[in-house]
């Protein structure tokens, strides 16, 4: 057998063995990937040419009656200059809208049952610290979290979704799932993506709780 | 140059290359295997797989970490070195090309120069890495993977041990050395001198 033939044979056996082990392990683990699922459906939508006429969503304060609504239109806030505008354009192409730190904090202070905060980060990140009252929804395992969301989604008039901030797109994935893929989806005009996320929230010194439940459960 | 040739002839260069590349591959794979979603997100950030091909993206996230893990173990054990070395070479070249292609976009996005740029490349963990240093390290690993692919040395490998067990005589090192002398022109040349 020539060296080239032997090398090709070894490479084929190696790739086949690693592939078989990888696929086998993935099918056995509880948090394995669903090979047929598109985990980033919003990527495809976001790559489509933007519509010249975006539907203007209704203000988030509609239906919130127990407390005065925060002033201004959260969807109109585009902090961060060109980057902020780019982010807002991306959200708009997905039929979503952004919300600034200040507006998110004002809604948080209302502590109203019609306002739902959704933490789109992983279990570890959520456990380490989240916004008090925020319900976890990690969009890559929707079946695991959807029941918790369902409990609040029907009465929520404003749904604010956040993740880590910075490059994190889990909040967009979660918001896209809640407004399009979920059975009986939440109307998009009620869902706001807080792109500053935990980074901005922490920097502002706003409250956090640790634990596995919305109000925190660790000593 | 002569010292390098002697090292290579004795199998030490190949052994060092196997240890370095093997350990790097294994350590890189552990985080990816333990958290497939994070690796999937990092792969997606490269934008190399069209959004209409989610299965391809998912397969990469599932199989690549195991190529690294199994490849690393094979290199440490000394099994199928030419083939594993060739696949490792291609993987590393592919990863490096992907990082190079992504870098200009990240430089523009972050507003930083080449030597200041850092991003999560999905190489080992999800922490941002200094890219110029990552490219230097990858280049070194590519050279070592190429060495593993073309070298005929089988010093301290499972293959040499099996060969020795089959023969049932002589020490494995001596057996491996004699095998090398038969196969490795460098070593044969040195011995002749």
mmCIF file of C-alpha atoms in Angstrom:
data_model
loop_
_atom_site.group_PDB
_atom_site.id
_atom_site.type_symbol
_atom_site.label_atom_id
_atom_site.label_comp_id
_atom_site.label_asym_id
_atom_site.label_seq_id
_atom_site.Cartn_x
_atom_site.Cartn_y
_atom_site.Cartn_z
ATOM 1 C CA UNK A 1 0.000 0.000 0.000
ATOM 2 C CA UNK A 2 1.434 3.385 -0.943
ATOM 3 C CA UNK A 3 1.784 6.111 1.676
ATOM 4 C CA UNK A 4 -0.883 8.232 0.021
ATOM 5 C CA UNK A 5 -3.356 5.362 0.005
ATOM 6 C CA UNK A 6 -2.593 4.570 3.624
ATOM 7 C CA UNK A 7 -3.016 8.222 4.584
ATOM 8 C CA UNK A 8 -6.373 8.441 2.807
ATOM 9 C CA UNK A 9 -7.532 5.231 4.466
ATOM 10 C CA UNK A 10 -6.492 6.439 7.919
ATOM 11 C CA UNK A 11 -8.149 9.811 7.349
ATOM 12 C CA UNK A 12 -11.399 8.186 6.225
ATOM 13 C CA UNK A 13 -11.515 5.834 9.207
ATOM 14 C CA UNK A 14 -10.706 8.719 11.565
ATOM 15 C CA UNK A 15 -13.402 11.033 10.194
ATOM 16 C CA UNK A 16 -15.996 8.234 10.134
ATOM 17 C CA UNK A 17 -15.197 7.207 13.710
ATOM 18 C CA UNK A 18 -15.269 10.788 15.044
ATOM 19 C CA UNK A 19 -18.490 11.516 13.144
ATOM 20 C CA UNK A 20 -20.178 8.379 14.471
ATOM 21 C CA UNK A 21 -19.113 9.118 18.049
ATOM 22 C CA UNK A 22 -20.232 12.739 17.756
ATOM 23 C CA UNK A 23 -23.645 11.918 16.300
ATOM 24 C CA UNK A 24 -24.163 9.044 18.742
ATOM 25 C CA UNK A 25 -23.248 11.157 21.754
ATOM 26 C CA UNK A 26 -25.426 14.024 20.541
ATOM 27 C CA UNK A 27 -28.447 11.742 20.205
ATOM 28 C CA UNK A 28 -27.957 10.334 23.711
ATOM 29 C CA UNK A 29 -27.427 13.558 25.668
ATOM 30 C CA UNK A 30 -30.408 15.455 27.024
ATOM 31 C CA UNK A 31 -29.122 18.808 25.763
ATOM 32 C CA UNK A 32 -28.025 17.565 22.352
ATOM 33 C CA UNK A 33 -28.724 19.618 19.232
ATOM 34 C CA UNK A 34 -31.739 18.875 17.060
ATOM 35 C CA UNK A 35 -29.935 18.419 13.738
ATOM 36 C CA UNK A 36 -32.965 19.329 11.650
ATOM 37 C CA UNK A 37 -33.850 22.523 13.488
ATOM 38 C CA UNK A 38 -32.962 25.994 12.285
ATOM 39 C CA UNK A 39 -31.658 27.626 15.467
ATOM 40 C CA UNK A 40 -31.204 30.981 13.771
ATOM 41 C CA UNK A 41 -34.325 31.561 11.666
ATOM 42 C CA UNK A 42 -33.961 35.293 12.221
ATOM 43 C CA UNK A 43 -30.635 35.214 10.321
ATOM 44 C CA UNK A 44 -32.475 34.315 7.146
ATOM 45 C CA UNK A 45 -35.105 36.993 7.668
ATOM 46 C CA UNK A 46 -32.496 39.607 8.579
ATOM 47 C CA UNK A 47 -30.563 38.869 5.367
ATOM 48 C CA UNK A 48 -33.626 39.553 3.223
ATOM 49 C CA UNK A 49 -33.788 43.014 1.637
ATOM 50 C CA UNK A 50 -35.454 45.348 4.136
ATOM 51 C CA UNK A 51 -39.002 46.307 3.390
ATOM 52 C CA UNK A 52 -39.332 49.980 2.534
ATOM 53 C CA UNK A 53 -42.484 50.197 4.610
ATOM 54 C CA UNK A 54 -42.137 48.858 8.113
ATOM 55 C CA UNK A 55 -45.316 48.467 10.156
ATOM 56 C CA UNK A 56 -45.221 50.883 13.054
ATOM 57 C CA UNK A 57 -45.880 48.953 16.233
ATOM 58 C CA UNK A 58 -48.265 50.289 18.836
ATOM 59 C CA UNK A 59 -46.729 51.856 21.934
ATOM 60 C CA UNK A 60 -45.867 49.425 24.706
ATOM 61 C CA UNK A 61 -47.958 51.291 27.230
ATOM 62 C CA UNK A 62 -51.232 50.210 25.647
ATOM 63 C CA UNK A 63 -53.166 48.201 28.180
ATOM 64 C CA UNK A 64 -50.908 49.019 31.096
ATOM 65 C CA UNK A 65 -53.299 50.745 33.417
ATOM 66 C CA UNK A 66 -52.178 50.248 36.979
ATOM 67 C CA UNK A 67 -49.314 52.735 36.806
ATOM 68 C CA UNK A 68 -48.447 55.609 34.537
ATOM 69 C CA UNK A 69 -46.544 54.418 31.508
ATOM 70 C CA UNK A 70 -42.974 55.589 30.991
ATOM 71 C CA UNK A 71 -42.736 58.724 28.974
ATOM 72 C CA UNK A 72 -41.703 58.562 25.373
ATOM 73 C CA UNK A 73 -41.829 55.778 22.839
ATOM 74 C CA UNK A 74 -39.314 53.061 23.713
ATOM 75 C CA UNK A 75 -39.286 51.877 20.139
ATOM 76 C CA UNK A 76 -38.173 55.297 19.033
ATOM 77 C CA UNK A 77 -35.032 55.267 21.147
ATOM 78 C CA UNK A 78 -31.965 54.481 19.141
ATOM 79 C CA UNK A 79 -28.986 55.032 21.407
ATOM 80 C CA UNK A 80 -25.495 54.364 20.164
ATOM 81 C CA UNK A 81 -25.435 56.438 16.983
ATOM 82 C CA UNK A 82 -24.945 54.531 13.697
ATOM 83 C CA UNK A 83 -24.504 51.230 15.535
ATOM 84 C CA UNK A 84 -27.755 51.822 17.377
ATOM 85 C CA UNK A 85 -29.535 52.654 14.146
ATOM 86 C CA UNK A 86 -28.097 49.515 12.520
ATOM 87 C CA UNK A 87 -29.359 47.424 15.428
ATOM 88 C CA UNK A 88 -32.764 49.091 15.230
ATOM 89 C CA UNK A 89 -32.904 48.385 11.476
ATOM 90 C CA UNK A 90 -32.090 44.752 12.099
ATOM 91 C CA UNK A 91 -34.831 44.468 14.694
ATOM 92 C CA UNK A 92 -37.263 46.228 12.382
ATOM 93 C CA UNK A 93 -36.488 43.786 9.573
ATOM 94 C CA UNK A 94 -37.575 41.020 11.957
ATOM 95 C CA UNK A 95 -40.744 42.860 12.928
ATOM 96 C CA UNK A 96 -39.288 43.567 16.369
ATOM 97 C CA UNK A 97 -38.486 46.749 18.239
ATOM 98 C CA UNK A 98 -35.842 47.808 20.710
ATOM 99 C CA UNK A 99 -36.080 49.409 24.116
ATOM 100 C CA UNK A 100 -33.511 51.537 25.918
ATOM 101 C CA UNK A 101 -32.088 50.938 29.387
ATOM 102 C CA UNK A 102 -34.010 53.863 30.850
ATOM 103 C CA UNK A 103 -37.357 52.687 29.495
ATOM 104 C CA UNK A 104 -36.695 49.091 30.484
ATOM 105 C CA UNK A 105 -35.911 50.260 34.012
ATOM 106 C CA UNK A 106 -39.071 52.357 34.178
ATOM 107 C CA UNK A 107 -41.167 49.361 33.196
ATOM 108 C CA UNK A 108 -39.282 47.237 35.731
ATOM 109 C CA UNK A 109 -40.153 49.721 38.475
ATOM 110 C CA UNK A 110 -43.857 49.451 37.699
ATOM 111 C CA UNK A 111 -43.798 45.859 39.006
ATOM 112 C CA UNK A 112 -46.998 45.173 37.108
ATOM 113 C CA UNK A 113 -48.253 41.708 36.157
ATOM 114 C CA UNK A 114 -48.916 42.957 32.633
ATOM 115 C CA UNK A 115 -45.187 43.549 32.168
ATOM 116 C CA UNK A 116 -43.147 40.436 31.529
ATOM 117 C CA UNK A 117 -39.350 40.447 31.663
ATOM 118 C CA UNK A 118 -37.755 37.544 29.795
ATOM 119 C CA UNK A 119 -34.154 36.483 30.403
ATOM 120 C CA UNK A 120 -32.875 34.743 27.250
ATOM 121 C CA UNK A 121 -29.602 33.512 28.737
ATOM 122 C CA UNK A 122 -28.386 30.064 29.730
ATOM 123 C CA UNK A 123 -29.178 28.345 33.039
ATOM 124 C CA UNK A 124 -25.794 29.205 34.565
ATOM 125 C CA UNK A 125 -26.006 32.875 33.620
ATOM 126 C CA UNK A 126 -29.589 33.140 34.888
ATOM 127 C CA UNK A 127 -28.708 31.444 38.168
ATOM 128 C CA UNK A 128 -25.747 33.763 38.741
ATOM 129 C CA UNK A 129 -27.893 36.860 38.508
ATOM 130 C CA UNK A 130 -30.937 38.176 36.659
ATOM 131 C CA UNK A 131 -33.338 41.101 36.782
ATOM 132 C CA UNK A 132 -35.786 40.491 39.651
ATOM 133 C CA UNK A 133 -38.994 38.975 38.325
ATOM 134 C CA UNK A 134 -37.504 37.973 34.977
ATOM 135 C CA UNK A 135 -38.659 34.598 33.652
ATOM 136 C CA UNK A 136 -36.004 32.511 31.921
ATOM 137 C CA UNK A 137 -36.425 31.498 28.278
ATOM 138 C CA UNK A 138 -33.266 30.148 26.638
ATOM 139 C CA UNK A 139 -34.403 29.958 23.006
ATOM 140 C CA UNK A 140 -32.271 26.944 22.051
ATOM 141 C CA UNK A 141 -34.332 24.622 24.265
ATOM 142 C CA UNK A 142 -37.788 26.200 23.958
ATOM 143 C CA UNK A 143 -39.704 23.140 25.190
ATOM 144 C CA UNK A 144 -37.932 23.349 28.534
ATOM 145 C CA UNK A 145 -39.038 26.911 29.271
ATOM 146 C CA UNK A 146 -42.159 27.559 27.237
ATOM 147 C CA UNK A 147 -44.585 26.566 29.999
ATOM 148 C CA UNK A 148 -43.213 29.265 32.304
ATOM 149 C CA UNK A 149 -43.612 31.837 29.565
ATOM 150 C CA UNK A 150 -47.137 30.646 28.796
ATOM 151 C CA UNK A 151 -48.188 31.352 32.387
ATOM 152 C CA UNK A 152 -47.561 35.058 31.899
ATOM 153 C CA UNK A 153 -47.719 35.601 28.152
ATOM 154 C CA UNK A 154 -51.501 35.831 27.855
ATOM 155 C CA UNK A 155 -51.855 38.712 30.280
ATOM 156 C CA UNK A 156 -48.597 40.472 29.448
ATOM 157 C CA UNK A 157 -49.055 43.685 27.510
ATOM 158 C CA UNK A 158 -45.357 44.476 27.418
ATOM 159 C CA UNK A 159 -42.734 41.754 27.034
ATOM 160 C CA UNK A 160 -39.127 42.897 27.445
ATOM 161 C CA UNK A 161 -36.526 40.363 26.342
ATOM 162 C CA UNK A 162 -32.860 40.678 27.230
ATOM 163 C CA UNK A 163 -29.641 38.649 27.213
ATOM 164 C CA UNK A 164 -26.022 39.448 28.022
ATOM 165 C CA UNK A 165 -25.738 42.594 25.916
ATOM 166 C CA UNK A 166 -22.857 43.355 23.557
ATOM 167 C CA UNK A 167 -22.665 40.766 20.766
ATOM 168 C CA UNK A 168 -25.334 38.584 22.345
ATOM 169 C CA UNK A 169 -28.210 37.769 19.989
ATOM 170 C CA UNK A 170 -30.099 35.374 22.246
ATOM 171 C CA UNK A 171 -32.636 38.090 23.073
ATOM 172 C CA UNK A 172 -33.384 38.479 19.358
ATOM 173 C CA UNK A 173 -33.661 34.697 18.946
ATOM 174 C CA UNK A 174 -36.009 34.512 21.932
ATOM 175 C CA UNK A 175 -38.149 37.447 20.803
ATOM 176 C CA UNK A 176 -38.350 36.012 17.291
ATOM 177 C CA UNK A 177 -39.442 32.642 18.688
ATOM 178 C CA UNK A 178 -42.069 34.186 20.976
ATOM 179 C CA UNK A 179 -43.558 36.282 18.171
ATOM 180 C CA UNK A 180 -43.411 33.829 15.268
ATOM 181 C CA UNK A 181 -42.575 30.218 16.086
ATOM 182 C CA UNK A 182 -44.353 29.647 19.373
ATOM 183 C CA UNK A 183 -47.826 28.102 19.150
ATOM 184 C CA UNK A 184 -50.285 30.941 19.712
ATOM 185 C CA UNK A 185 -47.487 33.528 19.462
ATOM 186 C CA UNK A 186 -47.324 36.818 21.318
ATOM 187 C CA UNK A 187 -48.191 39.784 19.066
ATOM 188 C CA UNK A 188 -44.961 41.432 17.923
ATOM 189 C CA UNK A 189 -46.122 44.907 18.941
ATOM 190 C CA UNK A 190 -45.980 43.819 22.594
ATOM 191 C CA UNK A 191 -42.424 42.453 22.447
ATOM 192 C CA UNK A 192 -39.362 44.655 22.981
ATOM 193 C CA UNK A 193 -35.715 43.659 22.761
ATOM 194 C CA UNK A 194 -33.474 45.270 25.361
ATOM 195 C CA UNK A 195 -30.205 44.949 23.457
ATOM 196 C CA UNK A 196 -28.077 46.586 26.144
ATOM 197 C CA UNK A 197 -28.965 43.579 28.259
ATOM 198 C CA UNK A 198 -27.235 42.600 31.456
ATOM 199 C CA UNK A 199 -24.110 44.585 30.584
ATOM 200 C CA UNK A 200 -25.949 47.914 30.652
ATOM 201 C CA UNK A 201 -28.187 46.867 33.552
ATOM 202 C CA UNK A 202 -25.188 45.968 35.729
ATOM 203 C CA UNK A 203 -23.253 49.080 34.729
ATOM 204 C CA UNK A 204 -26.210 51.193 35.815
ATOM 205 C CA UNK A 205 -26.178 49.479 39.202
ATOM 206 C CA UNK A 206 -29.799 48.339 38.922
ATOM 207 C CA UNK A 207 -31.028 45.474 41.108
ATOM 208 C CA UNK A 208 -30.232 41.829 40.456
ATOM 209 C CA UNK A 209 -31.149 38.587 42.167
ATOM 210 C CA UNK A 210 -29.438 35.186 42.024
ATOM 211 C CA UNK A 211 -31.135 31.813 41.844
ATOM 212 C CA UNK A 212 -33.289 29.628 39.654
ATOM 213 C CA UNK A 213 -36.614 31.412 40.170
ATOM 214 C CA UNK A 214 -37.694 34.856 38.924
ATOM 215 C CA UNK A 215 -37.417 36.453 42.361
ATOM 216 C CA UNK A 216 -34.215 34.606 43.251
ATOM 217 C CA UNK A 217 -33.808 31.729 45.668
ATOM 218 C CA UNK A 218 -30.213 31.649 46.784
ATOM 219 C CA UNK A 219 -29.222 32.938 50.258
ATOM 220 C CA UNK B 1 19.613 22.663 10.837
ATOM 221 C CA UNK B 2 21.719 19.616 11.620
ATOM 222 C CA UNK B 3 20.395 19.606 15.195
ATOM 223 C CA UNK B 4 16.820 19.681 13.872
ATOM 224 C CA UNK B 5 17.620 16.800 11.542
ATOM 225 C CA UNK B 6 19.064 14.805 14.423
ATOM 226 C CA UNK B 7 16.001 15.549 16.576
ATOM 227 C CA UNK B 8 13.721 14.544 13.747
ATOM 228 C CA UNK B 9 15.728 11.417 13.078
ATOM 229 C CA UNK B 10 15.516 10.371 16.717
ATOM 230 C CA UNK B 11 11.740 10.860 16.605
ATOM 231 C CA UNK B 12 11.791 13.547 19.281
ATOM 232 C CA UNK B 13 10.530 16.319 16.991
ATOM 233 C CA UNK B 14 7.622 14.175 15.876
ATOM 234 C CA UNK B 15 6.897 13.178 19.483
ATOM 235 C CA UNK B 16 6.861 16.845 20.570
ATOM 236 C CA UNK B 17 4.623 17.761 17.644
ATOM 237 C CA UNK B 18 2.198 14.969 18.529
ATOM 238 C CA UNK B 19 2.087 15.993 22.185
ATOM 239 C CA UNK B 20 1.573 19.691 21.465
ATOM 240 C CA UNK B 21 -1.059 19.304 18.741
ATOM 241 C CA UNK B 22 -2.793 16.444 20.552
ATOM 242 C CA UNK B 23 -3.112 18.314 23.842
ATOM 243 C CA UNK B 24 -4.264 21.510 22.114
ATOM 244 C CA UNK B 25 -6.929 19.587 20.204
ATOM 245 C CA UNK B 26 -8.223 17.818 23.307
ATOM 246 C CA UNK B 27 -8.318 20.965 25.422
ATOM 247 C CA UNK B 28 -10.105 22.837 22.603
ATOM 248 C CA UNK B 29 -12.731 20.133 22.237
ATOM 249 C CA UNK B 30 -13.784 19.804 25.888
ATOM 250 C CA UNK B 31 -15.629 23.125 26.089
ATOM 251 C CA UNK B 32 -17.288 22.602 22.701
ATOM 252 C CA UNK B 33 -18.523 19.153 23.645
ATOM 253 C CA UNK B 34 -19.808 20.229 27.042
ATOM 254 C CA UNK B 35 -21.726 23.234 25.651
ATOM 255 C CA UNK B 36 -22.840 22.537 22.066
ATOM 256 C CA UNK B 37 -25.184 25.521 21.859
ATOM 257 C CA UNK B 38 -22.438 28.035 22.648
ATOM 258 C CA UNK B 39 -20.222 26.469 19.980
ATOM 259 C CA UNK B 40 -23.130 26.472 17.525
ATOM 260 C CA UNK B 41 -23.623 30.206 18.121
ATOM 261 C CA UNK B 42 -19.923 30.910 17.638
ATOM 262 C CA UNK B 43 -19.842 28.958 14.369
ATOM 263 C CA UNK B 44 -22.933 30.819 13.204
ATOM 264 C CA UNK B 45 -21.216 34.153 13.833
ATOM 265 C CA UNK B 46 -18.758 33.379 11.017
ATOM 266 C CA UNK B 47 -21.653 33.399 8.557
ATOM 267 C CA UNK B 48 -19.912 30.763 6.416
ATOM 268 C CA UNK B 49 -22.915 28.449 6.248
ATOM 269 C CA UNK B 50 -25.923 29.822 4.347
ATOM 270 C CA UNK B 51 -28.957 30.368 6.625
ATOM 271 C CA UNK B 52 -30.927 27.959 4.425
ATOM 272 C CA UNK B 53 -28.637 25.077 5.429
ATOM 273 C CA UNK B 54 -29.233 24.715 9.166
ATOM 274 C CA UNK B 55 -28.449 20.985 9.074
ATOM 275 C CA UNK B 56 -24.944 21.711 7.817
ATOM 276 C CA UNK B 57 -24.379 24.225 10.620
ATOM 277 C CA UNK B 58 -25.686 21.787 13.243
ATOM 278 C CA UNK B 59 -23.515 18.961 11.877
ATOM 279 C CA UNK B 60 -20.414 21.144 12.100
ATOM 280 C CA UNK B 61 -21.243 21.981 15.727
ATOM 281 C CA UNK B 62 -21.761 18.307 16.575
ATOM 282 C CA UNK B 63 -18.924 16.647 14.632
ATOM 283 C CA UNK B 64 -16.015 19.126 14.722
ATOM 284 C CA UNK B 65 -15.485 18.892 18.517
ATOM 285 C CA UNK B 66 -15.272 15.113 18.226
ATOM 286 C CA UNK B 67 -12.847 15.345 15.316
ATOM 287 C CA UNK B 68 -10.663 17.350 17.684
ATOM 288 C CA UNK B 69 -11.132 15.007 20.640
ATOM 289 C CA UNK B 70 -10.607 11.743 18.719
ATOM 290 C CA UNK B 71 -7.786 13.313 16.698
ATOM 291 C CA UNK B 72 -6.058 14.509 19.865
ATOM 292 C CA UNK B 73 -6.267 11.073 21.463
ATOM 293 C CA UNK B 74 -5.017 9.408 18.265
ATOM 294 C CA UNK B 75 -2.045 11.764 18.107
ATOM 295 C CA UNK B 76 -1.110 11.176 21.744
ATOM 296 C CA UNK B 77 -1.455 7.416 21.334
ATOM 297 C CA UNK B 78 0.213 7.373 17.942
ATOM 298 C CA UNK B 79 -2.520 5.766 15.856
ATOM 299 C CA UNK B 80 -3.073 6.501 12.172
ATOM 300 C CA UNK B 81 -0.684 9.437 12.339
ATOM 301 C CA UNK B 82 -0.537 10.275 8.630
ATOM 302 C CA UNK B 83 -4.297 10.349 8.184
ATOM 303 C CA UNK B 84 -5.049 12.114 11.465
ATOM 304 C CA UNK B 85 -2.261 14.603 10.786
ATOM 305 C CA UNK B 86 -3.675 15.350 7.323
ATOM 306 C CA UNK B 87 -7.217 15.910 8.618
ATOM 307 C CA UNK B 88 -5.877 18.042 11.473
ATOM 308 C CA UNK B 89 -3.856 20.079 8.973
ATOM 309 C CA UNK B 90 -6.967 20.687 6.861
ATOM 310 C CA UNK B 91 -9.089 21.570 9.914
ATOM 311 C CA UNK B 92 -6.540 24.038 11.252
ATOM 312 C CA UNK B 93 -6.080 25.601 7.813
ATOM 313 C CA UNK B 94 -9.865 25.938 7.496
ATOM 314 C CA UNK B 95 -10.263 27.475 10.972
ATOM 315 C CA UNK B 96 -7.427 29.917 10.307
ATOM 316 C CA UNK B 97 -8.844 30.950 6.934
ATOM 317 C CA UNK B 98 -12.243 31.529 8.559
ATOM 318 C CA UNK B 99 -10.679 33.737 11.251
ATOM 319 C CA UNK B 100 -8.761 35.720 8.620
ATOM 320 C CA UNK B 101 -11.932 36.238 6.579
ATOM 321 C CA UNK B 102 -13.862 37.449 9.627
ATOM 322 C CA UNK B 103 -11.182 39.770 10.951
ATOM 323 C CA UNK B 104 -11.675 42.798 8.602
ATOM 324 C CA UNK B 105 -15.389 42.909 9.431
ATOM 325 C CA UNK B 106 -14.665 42.773 13.154
ATOM 326 C CA UNK B 107 -12.011 45.496 12.796
ATOM 327 C CA UNK B 108 -14.564 47.754 11.124
ATOM 328 C CA UNK B 109 -17.269 46.893 13.649
ATOM 329 C CA UNK B 110 -15.055 47.408 16.696
ATOM 330 C CA UNK B 111 -13.142 50.325 15.160
ATOM 331 C CA UNK B 112 -9.783 48.830 16.128
ATOM 332 C CA UNK B 113 -6.564 48.001 14.323
ATOM 333 C CA UNK B 114 -5.338 44.513 13.477
ATOM 334 C CA UNK B 115 -3.112 44.204 16.542
ATOM 335 C CA UNK B 116 -5.866 45.357 18.914
ATOM 336 C CA UNK B 117 -8.692 43.239 17.612
ATOM 337 C CA UNK B 118 -10.140 40.465 19.788
ATOM 338 C CA UNK B 119 -13.251 38.342 19.374
ATOM 339 C CA UNK B 120 -14.667 34.968 20.374
ATOM 340 C CA UNK B 121 -13.352 32.769 17.590
ATOM 341 C CA UNK B 122 -14.854 29.524 18.898
ATOM 342 C CA UNK B 123 -11.367 28.079 19.137
ATOM 343 C CA UNK B 124 -11.169 27.198 22.821
ATOM 344 C CA UNK B 125 -13.955 28.465 25.015
ATOM 345 C CA UNK B 126 -16.113 31.485 24.387
ATOM 346 C CA UNK B 127 -13.810 34.190 25.765
ATOM 347 C CA UNK B 128 -12.539 36.763 23.239
ATOM 348 C CA UNK B 129 -9.029 36.050 21.948
ATOM 349 C CA UNK B 130 -6.353 38.416 20.650
ATOM 350 C CA UNK B 131 -6.532 37.571 16.966
ATOM 351 C CA UNK B 132 -2.992 38.280 15.766
ATOM 352 C CA UNK B 133 -1.625 36.008 18.499
ATOM 353 C CA UNK B 134 -4.253 33.372 17.671
ATOM 354 C CA UNK B 135 -3.122 33.420 14.034
ATOM 355 C CA UNK B 136 0.526 33.020 15.076
ATOM 356 C CA UNK B 137 -0.365 30.035 17.269
ATOM 357 C CA UNK B 138 -2.492 28.479 14.536
ATOM 358 C CA UNK B 139 0.331 28.874 12.025
ATOM 359 C CA UNK B 140 2.630 26.996 14.386
ATOM 360 C CA UNK B 141 0.058 24.239 14.831
ATOM 361 C CA UNK B 142 -0.408 23.972 11.057
ATOM 362 C CA UNK B 143 3.347 23.472 10.604
ATOM 363 C CA UNK B 144 3.361 20.792 13.303
ATOM 364 C CA UNK B 145 0.330 19.049 11.764
ATOM 365 C CA UNK B 146 2.119 19.030 8.418
ATOM 366 C CA UNK B 147 5.191 17.534 10.083
ATOM 367 C CA UNK B 148 3.054 14.791 11.625
ATOM 368 C CA UNK B 149 1.492 14.073 8.238
ATOM 369 C CA UNK B 150 4.757 13.680 6.325
ATOM 370 C CA UNK B 151 7.049 12.231 9.004
ATOM 371 C CA UNK B 152 7.722 8.512 8.991
ATOM 372 C CA UNK B 153 8.860 8.432 12.602
ATOM 373 C CA UNK B 154 6.876 6.098 14.823
ATOM 374 C CA UNK B 155 8.817 6.711 18.040
ATOM 375 C CA UNK B 156 6.746 5.892 21.147
ATOM 376 C CA UNK B 157 3.581 5.085 19.251
ATOM 377 C CA UNK B 158 0.950 2.431 19.729
ATOM 378 C CA UNK B 159 1.759 1.217 16.220
ATOM 379 C CA UNK B 160 5.379 0.557 17.234
ATOM 380 C CA UNK B 161 4.263 -1.164 20.434
ATOM 381 C CA UNK B 162 1.904 -3.449 18.525
ATOM 382 C CA UNK B 163 4.658 -4.259 16.058
ATOM 383 C CA UNK B 164 6.971 -5.125 18.947
ATOM 384 C CA UNK B 165 4.344 -7.299 20.635
ATOM 385 C CA UNK B 166 3.809 -9.147 17.391
ATOM 386 C CA UNK B 167 7.476 -9.848 17.028
ATOM 387 C CA UNK B 168 7.734 -10.803 20.688
ATOM 388 C CA UNK B 169 11.367 -9.865 20.912
ATOM 389 C CA UNK B 170 13.606 -6.847 21.540
ATOM 390 C CA UNK B 171 12.582 -3.699 23.434
ATOM 391 C CA UNK B 172 9.876 -1.493 21.890
ATOM 392 C CA UNK B 173 12.228 1.467 21.556
ATOM 393 C CA UNK B 174 14.865 -0.619 19.863
ATOM 394 C CA UNK B 175 12.218 -2.114 17.635
ATOM 395 C CA UNK B 176 10.841 1.260 16.814
ATOM 396 C CA UNK B 177 14.331 2.558 16.186
ATOM 397 C CA UNK B 178 15.148 -0.270 13.848
ATOM 398 C CA UNK B 179 11.836 0.230 12.073
ATOM 399 C CA UNK B 180 12.673 3.887 11.732
ATOM 400 C CA UNK B 181 16.076 3.095 10.389
ATOM 401 C CA UNK B 182 14.449 0.980 7.722
ATOM 402 C CA UNK B 183 11.889 3.621 6.842
ATOM 403 C CA UNK B 184 13.375 6.991 7.690
ATOM 404 C CA UNK B 185 15.976 8.152 5.201
ATOM 405 C CA UNK B 186 17.192 10.820 7.630
ATOM 406 C CA UNK B 187 17.958 8.317 10.353
ATOM 407 C CA UNK B 188 19.495 5.859 7.923
ATOM 408 C CA UNK B 189 21.771 8.636 6.726
ATOM 409 C CA UNK B 190 22.783 9.561 10.258
ATOM 410 C CA UNK B 191 23.561 5.985 11.152
ATOM 411 C CA UNK B 192 25.659 5.576 8.054
ATOM 412 C CA UNK B 193 27.710 8.600 9.122
#
